[in-house]
Amino acid sequence: MVKVVQVQLDSDMAKPDYTALGLMSGTSMDGIDVALLTTDGHRRVKPGAWMTVPYRDELRSRLARLVAAPDTADPHTLIEMSAAITDAHAEAVQGFLARHFLDARRIDLVGFHGHTISHRPDLGITRQIGDGARLAAALGID
């Protein structure tokens, strides 16, 4: 199933098609999914190549500990893990681009939500780690 999300773009950014990368790291903590798509930003979505990049064992272990007890994590740990998750996503994108012979300059936008460490819909709370600005800087895509 493809969910189409409409994004309002500035008129000076308007072009017929946008090339986007979507990133997903789910609660299974198995790794990062990277998917390429082309869209007009409204209704047309053309899926492209995709790949899964497994988390390194050490990062997966640290992430599992954080997810098991997110409310006990100190601010330093949250900042450190946010950077580690972001860097892992940057490496996944760089590997994807290399594997598919794509130049980062061809990518118009990257969808990145970080990683959910706590989801409490009963309380209306979701906590995620990840740093979009750090990812953009690492990739040179902004």
C-alpha positions as protocol buffer text, in pm:
chain_id: "A"
residue {
  index: 1
  type: MET
  ca { x: 0 y: 0 z: 0 }
}
residue {
  index: 2
  type: VAL
  ca { x: 133 y: 344 z: -91 }
}
residue {
  index: 3
  type: LYS
  ca { x: 17 y: 638 z: 114 }
}
residue {
  index: 4
  type: VAL
  ca { x: 28 y: 965 z: -75 }
}
residue {
  index: 5
  type: VAL
  ca { x: 108 y: 1268 z: 136 }
}
residue {
  index: 6
  type: GLN
  ca { x: 59 y: 1606 z: -24 }
}
residue {
  index: 7
  type: VAL
  ca { x: 339 y: 1851 z: 39 }
}
residue {
  index: 8
  type: GLN
  ca { x: 304 y: 2222 z: -32 }
}
residue {
  index: 9
  type: LEU
  ca { x: 612 y: 2334 z: -221 }
}
residue {
  index: 10
  type: ASP
  ca { x: 718 y: 2690 z: -293 }
}
residue {
  index: 11
  type: SER
  ca { x: 635 y: 2797 z: -648 }
}
residue {
  index: 12
  type: ASP
  ca { x: 1003 y: 2859 z: -723 }
}
residue {
  index: 13
  type: MET
  ca { x: 1070 y: 2493 z: -637 }
}
residue {
  index: 14
  type: ALA
  ca { x: 799 y: 2361 z: -867 }
}
residue {
  index: 15
  type: LYS
  ca { x: 914 y: 2106 z: -1121 }
}
residue {
  index: 16
  type: PRO
  ca { x: 736 y: 1817 z: -1292 }
}
residue {
  index: 17
  type: ASP
  ca { x: 883 y: 1537 z: -1079 }
}
residue {
  index: 18
  type: TYR
  ca { x: 1069 y: 1505 z: -752 }
}
residue {
  index: 19
  type: THR
  ca { x: 1308 y: 1226 z: -667 }
}
residue {
  index: 20
  type: ALA
  ca { x: 1272 y: 1122 z: -305 }
}
residue {
  index: 21
  type: LEU
  ca { x: 1420 y: 870 z: -68 }
}
residue {
  index: 22
  type: GLY
  ca { x: 1208 y: 727 z: 211 }
}
residue {
  index: 23
  type: LEU
  ca { x: 1376 y: 586 z: 520 }
}
residue {
  index: 24
  type: MET
  ca { x: 1214 y: 350 z: 768 }
}
residue {
  index: 25
  type: SER
  ca { x: 1347 y: 185 z: 1082 }
}
residue {
  index: 26
  type: GLY
  ca { x: 1080 y: -19 z: 1247 }
}
residue {
  index: 27
  type: THR
  ca { x: 1021 y: -156 z: 1592 }
}
residue {
  index: 28
  type: SER
  ca { x: 1179 y: -489 z: 1495 }
}
residue {
  index: 29
  type: MET
  ca { x: 1513 y: -306 z: 1506 }
}
residue {
  index: 30
  type: ASP
  ca { x: 1642 y: -521 z: 1221 }
}
residue {
  index: 31
  type: GLY
  ca { x: 1774 y: -229 z: 1019 }
}
residue {
  index: 32
  type: ILE
  ca { x: 1694 y: 57 z: 787 }
}
residue {
  index: 33
  type: ASP
  ca { x: 1482 y: 35 z: 474 }
}
residue {
  index: 34
  type: VAL
  ca { x: 1574 y: 279 z: 197 }
}
residue {
  index: 35
  type: ALA
  ca { x: 1330 y: 329 z: -92 }
}
residue {
  index: 36
  type: LEU
  ca { x: 1352 y: 550 z: -398 }
}
residue {
  index: 37
  type: LEU
  ca { x: 1045 y: 705 z: -556 }
}
residue {
  index: 38
  type: THR
  ca { x: 952 y: 969 z: -807 }
}
residue {
  index: 39
  type: THR
  ca { x: 647 y: 1184 z: -750 }
}
residue {
  index: 40
  type: ASP
  ca { x: 479 y: 1497 z: -877 }
}
residue {
  index: 41
  type: GLY
  ca { x: 412 y: 1582 z: -512 }
}
residue {
  index: 42
  type: HIS
  ca { x: 38 y: 1537 z: -550 }
}
residue {
  index: 43
  type: ARG
  ca { x: -102 y: 1214 z: -690 }
}
residue {
  index: 44
  type: ARG
  ca { x: 157 y: 1038 z: -902 }
}
residue {
  index: 45
  type: VAL
  ca { x: 403 y: 812 z: -722 }
}
residue {
  index: 46
  type: LYS
  ca { x: 641 y: 582 z: -906 }
}
residue {
  index: 47
  type: PRO
  ca { x: 823 y: 336 z: -678 }
}
residue {
  index: 48
  type: GLY
  ca { x: 1186 y: 265 z: -757 }
}
residue {
  index: 49
  type: ALA
  ca { x: 1471 y: 63 z: -613 }
}
residue {
  index: 50
  type: TRP
  ca { x: 1489 y: -27 z: -246 }
}
residue {
  index: 51
  type: MET
  ca { x: 1714 y: -210 z: -2 }
}
residue {
  index: 52
  type: THR
  ca { x: 1742 y: -298 z: 364 }
}
residue {
  index: 53
  type: VAL
  ca { x: 2059 y: -222 z: 556 }
}
residue {
  index: 54
  type: PRO
  ca { x: 2089 y: -424 z: 878 }
}
residue {
  index: 55
  type: TYR
  ca { x: 2184 y: -244 z: 1197 }
}
residue {
  index: 56
  type: ARG
  ca { x: 2528 y: -326 z: 1329 }
}
residue {
  index: 57
  type: ASP
  ca { x: 2499 y: -559 z: 1630 }
}
residue {
  index: 58
  type: GLU
  ca { x: 2640 y: -302 z: 1874 }
}
residue {
  index: 59
  type: LEU
  ca { x: 2392 y: -33 z: 1765 }
}
residue {
  index: 60
  type: ARG
  ca { x: 2102 y: -279 z: 1772 }
}
residue {
  index: 61
  type: SER
  ca { x: 2193 y: -378 z: 2130 }
}
residue {
  index: 62
  type: ARG
  ca { x: 2216 y: -15 z: 2246 }
}
residue {
  index: 63
  type: LEU
  ca { x: 1887 y: 66 z: 2072 }
}
residue {
  index: 64
  type: ALA
  ca { x: 1714 y: -236 z: 2230 }
}
residue {
  index: 65
  type: ARG
  ca { x: 1825 y: -122 z: 2577 }
}
residue {
  index: 66
  type: LEU
  ca { x: 1692 y: 228 z: 2510 }
}
residue {
  index: 67
  type: VAL
  ca { x: 1359 y: 103 z: 2374 }
}
residue {
  index: 68
  type: ALA
  ca { x: 1319 y: -129 z: 2674 }
}
residue {
  index: 69
  type: ALA
  ca { x: 1343 y: 162 z: 2920 }
}
residue {
  index: 70
  type: PRO
  ca { x: 1313 y: 495 z: 2737 }
}
residue {
  index: 71
  type: ASP
  ca { x: 1191 y: 685 z: 3043 }
}
residue {
  index: 72
  type: THR
  ca { x: 1509 y: 608 z: 3237 }
}
residue {
  index: 73
  type: ALA
  ca { x: 1748 y: 733 z: 2967 }
}
residue {
  index: 74
  type: ASP
  ca { x: 1954 y: 1035 z: 3062 }
}
residue {
  index: 75
  type: PRO
  ca { x: 1978 y: 1329 z: 2820 }
}
residue {
  index: 76
  type: HIS
  ca { x: 2337 y: 1240 z: 2724 }
}
residue {
  index: 77
  type: THR
  ca { x: 2228 y: 890 z: 2617 }
}
residue {
  index: 78
  type: LEU
  ca { x: 1938 y: 1030 z: 2414 }
}
residue {
  index: 79
  type: ILE
  ca { x: 2167 y: 1276 z: 2235 }
}
residue {
  index: 80
  type: GLU
  ca { x: 2429 y: 1007 z: 2172 }
}
residue {
  index: 81
  type: MET
  ca { x: 2174 y: 758 z: 2040 }
}
residue {
  index: 82
  type: SER
  ca { x: 2006 y: 1022 z: 1825 }
}
residue {
  index: 83
  type: ALA
  ca { x: 2342 y: 1090 z: 1659 }
}
residue {
  index: 84
  type: ALA
  ca { x: 2416 y: 717 z: 1620 }
}
residue {
  index: 85
  type: ILE
  ca { x: 2077 y: 645 z: 1460 }
}
residue {
  index: 86
  type: THR
  ca { x: 2112 y: 945 z: 1229 }
}
residue {
  index: 87
  type: ASP
  ca { x: 2463 y: 841 z: 1126 }
}
residue {
  index: 88
  type: ALA
  ca { x: 2342 y: 486 z: 1056 }
}
residue {
  index: 89
  type: HIS
  ca { x: 2069 y: 628 z: 831 }
}
residue {
  index: 90
  type: ALA
  ca { x: 2326 y: 846 z: 651 }
}
residue {
  index: 91
  type: GLU
  ca { x: 2545 y: 540 z: 590 }
}
residue {
  index: 92
  type: ALA
  ca { x: 2243 y: 346 z: 462 }
}
residue {
  index: 93
  type: VAL
  ca { x: 2159 y: 623 z: 214 }
}
residue {
  index: 94
  type: GLN
  ca { x: 2521 y: 653 z: 101 }
}
residue {
  index: 95
  type: GLY
  ca { x: 2535 y: 276 z: 46 }
}
residue {
  index: 96
  type: PHE
  ca { x: 2206 y: 283 z: -143 }
}
residue {
  index: 97
  type: LEU
  ca { x: 2324 y: 566 z: -368 }
}
residue {
  index: 98
  type: ALA
  ca { x: 2653 y: 385 z: -439 }
}
residue {
  index: 99
  type: ARG
  ca { x: 2481 y: 53 z: -511 }
}
residue {
  index: 100
  type: HIS
  ca { x: 2242 y: 215 z: -758 }
}
residue {
  index: 101
  type: PHE
  ca { x: 2498 y: 455 z: -910 }
}
residue {
  index: 102
  type: LEU
  ca { x: 2298 y: 760 z: -802 }
}
residue {
  index: 103
  type: ASP
  ca { x: 2439 y: 1103 z: -731 }
}
residue {
  index: 104
  type: ALA
  ca { x: 2307 y: 1266 z: -413 }
}
residue {
  index: 105
  type: ARG
  ca { x: 2246 y: 1583 z: -617 }
}
residue {
  index: 106
  type: ARG
  ca { x: 1965 y: 1397 z: -800 }
}
residue {
  index: 107
  type: ILE
  ca { x: 1773 y: 1353 z: -473 }
}
residue {
  index: 108
  type: ASP
  ca { x: 1527 y: 1634 z: -400 }
}
residue {
  index: 109
  type: LEU
  ca { x: 1418 y: 1524 z: -55 }
}
residue {
  index: 110
  type: VAL
  ca { x: 1457 y: 1256 z: 207 }
}
residue {
  index: 111
  type: GLY
  ca { x: 1177 y: 1135 z: 433 }
}
residue {
  index: 112
  type: PHE
  ca { x: 1327 y: 1057 z: 775 }
}
residue {
  index: 113
  type: HIS
  ca { x: 1137 y: 1008 z: 1099 }
}
residue {
  index: 114
  type: GLY
  ca { x: 1423 y: 875 z: 1307 }
}
residue {
  index: 115
  type: HIS
  ca { x: 1351 y: 575 z: 1528 }
}
residue {
  index: 116
  type: THR
  ca { x: 1059 y: 539 z: 1766 }
}
residue {
  index: 117
  type: ILE
  ca { x: 1179 y: 462 z: 2117 }
}
residue {
  index: 118
  type: SER
  ca { x: 841 y: 488 z: 2290 }
}
residue {
  index: 119
  type: HIS
  ca { x: 487 y: 481 z: 2157 }
}
residue {
  index: 120
  type: ARG
  ca { x: 203 y: 537 z: 2403 }
}
residue {
  index: 121
  type: PRO
  ca { x: -112 y: 612 z: 2201 }
}
residue {
  index: 122
  type: ASP
  ca { x: -317 y: 580 z: 2521 }
}
residue {
  index: 123
  type: LEU
  ca { x: -136 y: 890 z: 2648 }
}
residue {
  index: 124
  type: GLY
  ca { x: -96 y: 1057 z: 2309 }
}
residue {
  index: 125
  type: ILE
  ca { x: 283 y: 1029 z: 2332 }
}
residue {
  index: 126
  type: THR
  ca { x: 540 y: 911 z: 2081 }
}
residue {
  index: 127
  type: ARG
  ca { x: 912 y: 966 z: 2135 }
}
residue {
  index: 128
  type: GLN
  ca { x: 1156 y: 942 z: 1848 }
}
residue {
  index: 129
  type: ILE
  ca { x: 1528 y: 995 z: 1815 }
}
residue {
  index: 130
  type: GLY
  ca { x: 1706 y: 1123 z: 1506 }
}
residue {
  index: 131
  type: ASP
  ca { x: 1834 y: 1454 z: 1375 }
}
residue {
  index: 132
  type: GLY
  ca { x: 1714 y: 1570 z: 1034 }
}
residue {
  index: 133
  type: ALA
  ca { x: 1963 y: 1857 z: 1014 }
}
residue {
  index: 134
  type: ARG
  ca { x: 2251 y: 1620 z: 1089 }
}
residue {
  index: 135
  type: LEU
  ca { x: 2127 y: 1381 z: 819 }
}
residue {
  index: 136
  type: ALA
  ca { x: 2095 y: 1662 z: 562 }
}
residue {
  index: 137
  type: ALA
  ca { x: 2448 y: 1782 z: 641 }
}
residue {
  index: 138
  type: ALA
  ca { x: 2594 y: 1431 z: 617 }
}
residue {
  index: 139
  type: LEU
  ca { x: 2426 y: 1369 z: 282 }
}
residue {
  index: 140
  type: GLY
  ca { x: 2454 y: 1715 z: 131 }
}
residue {
  index: 141
  type: ILE
  ca { x: 2081 y: 1696 z: 56 }
}
residue {
  index: 142
  type: ASP
  ca { x: 1878 y: 1983 z: 195 }
}
